Short mmCIF file of N, CA and C in Angstrom, two decimals:
data_model
loop_
_atom_site.label_atom_id
_atom_site.label_comp_id
_atom_site.label_asym_id
_atom_site.label_seq_id
_atom_site.Cartn_x
_atom_site.Cartn_y
_atom_site.Cartn_z
N MET A 5 -7.10 10.39 6.73
CA MET A 5 -7.38 9.75 5.49
C MET A 5 -8.36 8.51 5.67
N GLN A 6 -9.47 8.50 4.80
CA GLN A 6 -10.58 7.53 5.08
C GLN A 6 -10.09 6.51 4.13
N PHE A 7 -10.18 5.21 4.38
CA PHE A 7 -9.61 4.13 3.62
C PHE A 7 -11.00 3.68 2.92
N ASP A 8 -11.08 3.49 1.54
CA ASP A 8 -12.11 2.98 0.76
C ASP A 8 -11.62 2.15 -0.24
N GLN A 9 -12.37 1.70 -1.14
CA GLN A 9 -11.96 0.93 -2.21
C GLN A 9 -11.10 1.81 -3.20
N LYS A 10 -11.49 3.17 -3.39
CA LYS A 10 -10.81 3.95 -4.31
C LYS A 10 -9.29 4.23 -3.92
N ASN A 11 -8.83 4.31 -2.79
CA ASN A 11 -7.45 4.51 -2.48
C ASN A 11 -6.76 3.33 -1.86
N THR A 12 -7.54 2.13 -1.68
CA THR A 12 -6.91 1.00 -1.22
C THR A 12 -7.01 -0.26 -2.36
N GLY A 13 -7.60 0.19 -3.52
CA GLY A 13 -7.69 -0.91 -4.63
C GLY A 13 -6.66 -1.64 -4.94
N LEU A 14 -5.44 -0.98 -5.19
CA LEU A 14 -4.23 -1.79 -5.50
C LEU A 14 -3.81 -2.70 -4.25
N ILE A 15 -3.97 -2.30 -3.31
CA ILE A 15 -3.34 -3.15 -1.97
C ILE A 15 -4.39 -4.39 -1.87
N ILE A 16 -5.81 -3.93 -1.99
CA ILE A 16 -6.70 -5.17 -1.83
C ILE A 16 -6.59 -6.14 -3.02
N GLN A 17 -6.35 -5.70 -4.13
CA GLN A 17 -5.92 -6.64 -5.35
C GLN A 17 -4.88 -7.42 -5.17
N ASP A 18 -3.64 -6.76 -4.95
CA ASP A 18 -2.42 -7.43 -4.85
C ASP A 18 -2.10 -8.32 -3.79
N PHE A 19 -2.77 -7.93 -2.71
CA PHE A 19 -2.60 -8.74 -1.43
C PHE A 19 -3.87 -9.78 -1.25
N GLU A 20 -4.79 -9.81 -2.43
CA GLU A 20 -5.83 -10.55 -2.45
C GLU A 20 -6.79 -10.66 -1.11
N LEU A 21 -6.97 -9.41 -0.56
CA LEU A 21 -7.79 -9.01 0.54
C LEU A 21 -9.24 -9.16 0.21
N SER A 22 -10.08 -9.55 0.98
CA SER A 22 -11.44 -9.51 0.90
C SER A 22 -12.04 -8.55 1.96
N THR A 23 -12.66 -7.65 1.75
CA THR A 23 -13.27 -6.63 2.47
C THR A 23 -14.98 -6.46 2.17
N ASP A 24 -15.57 -6.50 3.21
CA ASP A 24 -17.21 -6.26 2.96
C ASP A 24 -17.52 -4.90 3.33
N LYS A 25 -16.57 -3.96 3.57
CA LYS A 25 -16.88 -2.54 3.90
C LYS A 25 -16.37 -1.55 2.72
N ASP A 26 -17.25 -0.74 2.49
CA ASP A 26 -16.68 0.18 1.30
C ASP A 26 -15.81 1.26 1.97
N GLN A 27 -15.97 1.57 3.21
CA GLN A 27 -15.13 2.41 4.00
C GLN A 27 -14.66 1.85 5.23
N MET A 28 -13.50 2.03 5.70
CA MET A 28 -13.02 1.66 7.03
C MET A 28 -11.79 2.50 7.45
N SER A 29 -11.67 2.44 8.82
CA SER A 29 -10.63 3.40 9.21
C SER A 29 -9.08 2.78 8.87
N GLU A 30 -8.27 3.44 9.22
CA GLU A 30 -6.86 2.99 8.85
C GLU A 30 -6.50 1.95 9.90
N GLU A 31 -6.98 1.94 11.04
CA GLU A 31 -6.71 0.81 12.04
C GLU A 31 -7.36 -0.50 11.61
N GLU A 32 -8.53 -0.30 11.02
CA GLU A 32 -9.17 -1.70 10.59
C GLU A 32 -8.70 -2.06 9.36
N PHE A 33 -8.17 -1.25 8.45
CA PHE A 33 -7.44 -1.73 7.34
C PHE A 33 -6.08 -2.31 7.65
N LEU A 34 -5.52 -1.71 8.45
CA LEU A 34 -4.17 -2.32 8.92
C LEU A 34 -4.27 -3.55 9.53
N ALA A 35 -5.39 -4.06 10.33
CA ALA A 35 -5.59 -5.18 11.02
C ALA A 35 -5.77 -6.30 9.96
N ILE A 36 -6.63 -5.97 8.97
CA ILE A 36 -6.98 -6.82 7.98
C ILE A 36 -5.71 -7.10 7.10
N LEU A 37 -4.91 -6.20 6.76
CA LEU A 37 -3.68 -6.26 6.02
C LEU A 37 -2.65 -6.99 6.86
N ALA A 38 -2.46 -6.78 8.04
CA ALA A 38 -1.46 -7.39 8.93
C ALA A 38 -1.85 -8.97 8.90
N GLU A 39 -3.00 -9.19 9.13
CA GLU A 39 -3.44 -10.69 9.23
C GLU A 39 -3.09 -11.46 7.75
N ARG A 40 -3.26 -10.68 6.67
CA ARG A 40 -3.01 -11.37 5.35
C ARG A 40 -1.38 -11.57 5.29
N MET A 41 -0.60 -10.48 5.99
CA MET A 41 0.85 -10.53 5.98
C MET A 41 1.34 -11.54 6.79
N GLU A 42 0.62 -11.85 7.90
CA GLU A 42 1.14 -12.91 8.71
C GLU A 42 1.15 -14.34 7.86
N TYR A 43 -0.02 -14.57 7.12
CA TYR A 43 -0.04 -15.66 6.35
C TYR A 43 0.93 -15.71 5.26
N MET A 44 1.25 -14.60 4.74
CA MET A 44 2.20 -14.54 3.60
C MET A 44 3.78 -14.73 4.28
N ILE A 45 4.00 -14.13 5.28
CA ILE A 45 5.37 -14.40 5.85
C ILE A 45 5.41 -15.87 6.09
N GLU A 46 4.46 -16.57 6.58
CA GLU A 46 4.61 -17.96 6.84
C GLU A 46 4.58 -18.99 5.51
N TYR A 47 3.84 -18.65 4.63
CA TYR A 47 3.55 -19.48 3.46
C TYR A 47 4.09 -18.89 2.18
N ARG A 48 4.10 -17.58 1.97
CA ARG A 48 4.42 -17.15 0.69
C ARG A 48 5.41 -15.97 0.68
N MET A 49 6.45 -16.17 1.36
CA MET A 49 7.43 -15.04 1.62
C MET A 49 7.94 -14.53 0.39
N GLU A 50 8.33 -15.32 -0.65
CA GLU A 50 8.97 -14.81 -1.83
C GLU A 50 8.00 -13.93 -2.66
N PHE A 51 6.72 -14.52 -2.56
CA PHE A 51 5.66 -13.67 -3.31
C PHE A 51 5.48 -12.24 -2.60
N LEU A 52 5.48 -12.26 -1.24
CA LEU A 52 5.28 -11.06 -0.44
C LEU A 52 6.45 -10.17 -0.84
N LEU A 53 7.70 -10.59 -0.78
CA LEU A 53 8.75 -9.68 -0.96
C LEU A 53 8.57 -9.13 -2.39
N SER A 54 8.34 -9.80 -3.44
CA SER A 54 8.00 -9.42 -4.85
C SER A 54 7.00 -8.30 -4.93
N LEU A 55 5.83 -8.49 -4.11
CA LEU A 55 4.80 -7.52 -4.02
C LEU A 55 5.44 -6.14 -3.42
N MET A 56 6.14 -6.35 -2.37
CA MET A 56 6.78 -5.11 -1.80
C MET A 56 7.68 -4.43 -2.54
N TYR A 57 8.39 -5.12 -3.41
CA TYR A 57 9.33 -4.41 -4.56
C TYR A 57 8.52 -4.01 -5.52
N ARG A 58 7.36 -4.45 -6.01
CA ARG A 58 6.45 -3.84 -7.08
C ARG A 58 5.83 -2.58 -6.55
N LEU A 59 5.68 -2.49 -5.18
CA LEU A 59 5.01 -1.34 -4.66
C LEU A 59 6.21 -0.55 -4.18
N ASP A 60 7.35 -0.60 -4.66
CA ASP A 60 8.50 0.30 -4.47
C ASP A 60 8.73 0.70 -2.95
N ILE A 61 8.59 -0.28 -2.19
CA ILE A 61 9.02 -0.15 -0.78
C ILE A 61 10.39 -0.31 -0.50
N ALA A 62 11.16 0.52 0.12
CA ALA A 62 12.68 0.53 0.34
C ALA A 62 13.01 -0.89 0.85
N GLU A 63 14.00 -1.44 0.50
CA GLU A 63 14.36 -2.81 1.02
C GLU A 63 14.85 -2.68 2.43
N HIS A 64 15.65 -1.50 2.87
CA HIS A 64 16.24 -1.36 4.25
C HIS A 64 14.92 -1.27 5.15
N LYS A 65 13.85 -0.71 4.63
CA LYS A 65 12.47 -0.59 5.54
C LYS A 65 12.00 -1.87 5.76
N ILE A 66 12.03 -2.70 4.73
CA ILE A 66 11.51 -4.10 4.89
C ILE A 66 12.27 -5.02 5.86
N ASN A 67 13.61 -4.81 5.61
CA ASN A 67 14.54 -5.54 6.43
C ASN A 67 14.44 -5.26 7.85
N PHE A 68 14.20 -3.83 8.20
CA PHE A 68 14.09 -3.48 9.56
C PHE A 68 12.74 -3.87 10.10
N ALA A 69 11.73 -3.87 9.45
CA ALA A 69 10.23 -4.33 9.89
C ALA A 69 10.35 -5.77 10.10
N LEU A 70 11.40 -6.50 9.58
CA LEU A 70 11.33 -7.98 9.71
C LEU A 70 12.40 -8.35 10.75
N SER A 71 13.08 -7.30 11.35
CA SER A 71 14.24 -7.56 12.39
C SER A 71 13.58 -7.71 13.70
N PRO A 72 14.23 -8.10 14.68
CA PRO A 72 13.70 -8.23 16.04
C PRO A 72 13.93 -6.73 16.76
N LEU A 73 14.60 -5.80 16.27
CA LEU A 73 14.66 -4.49 16.59
C LEU A 73 13.32 -3.63 16.44
N ALA A 74 12.54 -4.21 15.48
CA ALA A 74 11.38 -3.34 15.25
C ALA A 74 10.22 -3.19 16.36
N ALA A 75 9.67 -2.17 16.47
CA ALA A 75 8.73 -1.95 17.55
C ALA A 75 7.55 -2.81 17.35
N ASP A 76 7.17 -2.92 16.13
CA ASP A 76 5.90 -3.76 15.85
C ASP A 76 6.32 -5.17 15.61
N PRO A 77 5.21 -6.06 15.58
CA PRO A 77 5.50 -7.25 15.00
C PRO A 77 5.70 -7.26 13.54
N PRO A 78 6.48 -8.17 12.82
CA PRO A 78 6.71 -8.03 11.41
C PRO A 78 5.51 -7.87 10.45
N ALA A 79 4.40 -8.63 10.75
CA ALA A 79 3.22 -8.58 9.99
C ALA A 79 2.68 -7.04 9.99
N LEU A 80 2.62 -6.60 11.19
CA LEU A 80 2.06 -5.06 11.38
C LEU A 80 3.05 -4.13 10.75
N GLY A 81 4.23 -4.30 10.91
CA GLY A 81 5.24 -3.52 10.44
C GLY A 81 5.40 -3.39 8.86
N LEU A 82 5.17 -4.56 8.36
CA LEU A 82 5.07 -4.56 6.83
C LEU A 82 3.81 -3.81 6.19
N ALA A 83 2.78 -4.08 7.01
CA ALA A 83 1.25 -3.57 6.67
C ALA A 83 1.49 -2.11 6.72
N LYS A 84 2.04 -1.63 7.84
CA LYS A 84 2.31 0.05 8.04
C LYS A 84 3.07 0.50 6.72
N LEU A 85 4.21 -0.16 6.39
CA LEU A 85 4.97 0.23 5.23
C LEU A 85 4.14 0.28 3.94
N VAL A 86 3.25 -0.69 3.82
CA VAL A 86 2.49 -0.61 2.55
C VAL A 86 1.55 0.48 2.51
N VAL A 87 0.90 0.75 3.67
CA VAL A 87 -0.12 1.79 3.85
C VAL A 87 0.68 3.20 3.71
N GLU A 88 1.76 3.27 4.38
CA GLU A 88 2.52 4.52 4.14
C GLU A 88 2.97 4.84 2.73
N ARG A 89 3.47 3.76 1.91
CA ARG A 89 3.79 4.07 0.63
C ARG A 89 2.46 4.41 -0.32
N GLN A 90 1.40 3.72 0.02
CA GLN A 90 0.14 4.07 -0.73
C GLN A 90 -0.10 5.54 -0.46
N LYS A 91 -0.02 6.16 0.86
CA LYS A 91 -0.24 7.40 1.00
C LYS A 91 0.68 8.19 0.32
N GLU A 92 1.88 8.06 0.21
CA GLU A 92 2.98 8.67 -0.53
C GLU A 92 2.52 8.75 -2.12
N ARG A 93 2.07 7.59 -2.52
CA ARG A 93 1.66 7.51 -4.01
C ARG A 93 0.47 8.41 -4.26
N LEU A 94 -0.50 8.50 -3.45
CA LEU A 94 -1.76 9.16 -3.44
C LEU A 94 -1.37 10.75 -3.52
N ALA A 95 -0.50 11.05 -2.53
CA ALA A 95 -0.18 12.42 -2.36
C ALA A 95 0.77 13.03 -3.65
N THR A 96 1.45 12.11 -4.33
CA THR A 96 2.12 12.67 -5.52
C THR A 96 1.32 12.71 -6.53
N LYS A 97 0.20 11.76 -6.71
CA LYS A 97 -0.69 11.63 -7.66
C LYS A 97 -1.64 12.96 -7.66
N GLN A 98 -1.83 13.47 -6.43
CA GLN A 98 -2.79 14.68 -6.21
C GLN A 98 -1.90 15.93 -6.59
N GLN A 99 -0.69 15.96 -6.17
CA GLN A 99 0.14 17.02 -6.38
C GLN A 99 0.36 17.29 -7.88
N TYR A 100 0.42 16.26 -8.70
CA TYR A 100 0.80 16.40 -10.08
C TYR A 100 -0.65 16.59 -10.88
N LYS A 101 -1.59 16.05 -10.30
CA LYS A 101 -2.92 16.31 -10.95
C LYS A 101 -3.45 17.69 -10.81
N SER A 102 -3.18 18.28 -9.54
CA SER A 102 -3.58 19.64 -9.32
C SER A 102 -2.62 20.41 -10.17
N LYS A 103 -1.41 20.18 -10.33
CA LYS A 103 -0.61 21.10 -11.00
C LYS A 103 -0.86 21.04 -12.51
N ASP A 104 -1.14 19.92 -13.12
CA ASP A 104 -1.56 19.98 -14.48
C ASP A 104 -2.88 20.53 -14.61
N VAL A 105 -3.86 20.60 -13.84
CA VAL A 105 -5.03 21.38 -14.16
C VAL A 105 -4.84 22.92 -13.88
N GLU A 106 -3.96 23.33 -12.90
CA GLU A 106 -3.59 24.63 -12.79
C GLU A 106 -2.89 25.31 -13.93
N GLU A 107 -2.10 24.47 -14.64
CA GLU A 107 -1.17 25.15 -15.68
C GLU A 107 -1.94 24.98 -17.00
N GLY A 108 -3.15 24.32 -17.04
CA GLY A 108 -3.89 24.06 -18.35
C GLY A 108 -3.28 23.26 -19.30
N ASP A 109 -2.61 22.12 -18.85
CA ASP A 109 -1.83 21.23 -19.78
C ASP A 109 -2.66 20.09 -20.39
N GLU A 110 -4.01 20.48 -20.54
CA GLU A 110 -4.85 19.37 -21.23
C GLU A 110 -4.60 19.33 -22.73
N TRP A 111 -4.74 18.25 -23.20
CA TRP A 111 -4.54 17.86 -24.59
C TRP A 111 -5.75 18.33 -25.37
N GLU A 112 -5.68 18.77 -26.32
CA GLU A 112 -6.95 19.23 -27.22
C GLU A 112 -6.72 18.49 -28.57
N TRP A 113 -7.73 17.90 -29.18
CA TRP A 113 -7.44 16.99 -30.33
C TRP A 113 -8.17 17.74 -31.35
#
């Protein structure tokens, strides 16, 4: 999946990221997001947790990412959770979008 403003707009807006690229690799995006997560863990933890809740990321996944048992540093682990969730949301959106078009469920006025 190519990362661009279209499929990362919510993340960029919510986490107040500034990117000067229209398209970037997942690794580049994760690095930028993880850097922002580090700041938020240090200075805005409550706000970060509210964003994670709003993005509908499971609490047990967040807790594990923040635990010493996680393979990745906390900021990178949380960034991966956000990207994973965004991919799930896009897949669901595509699934229902194509299903609606196939069934011809368009509204006519």
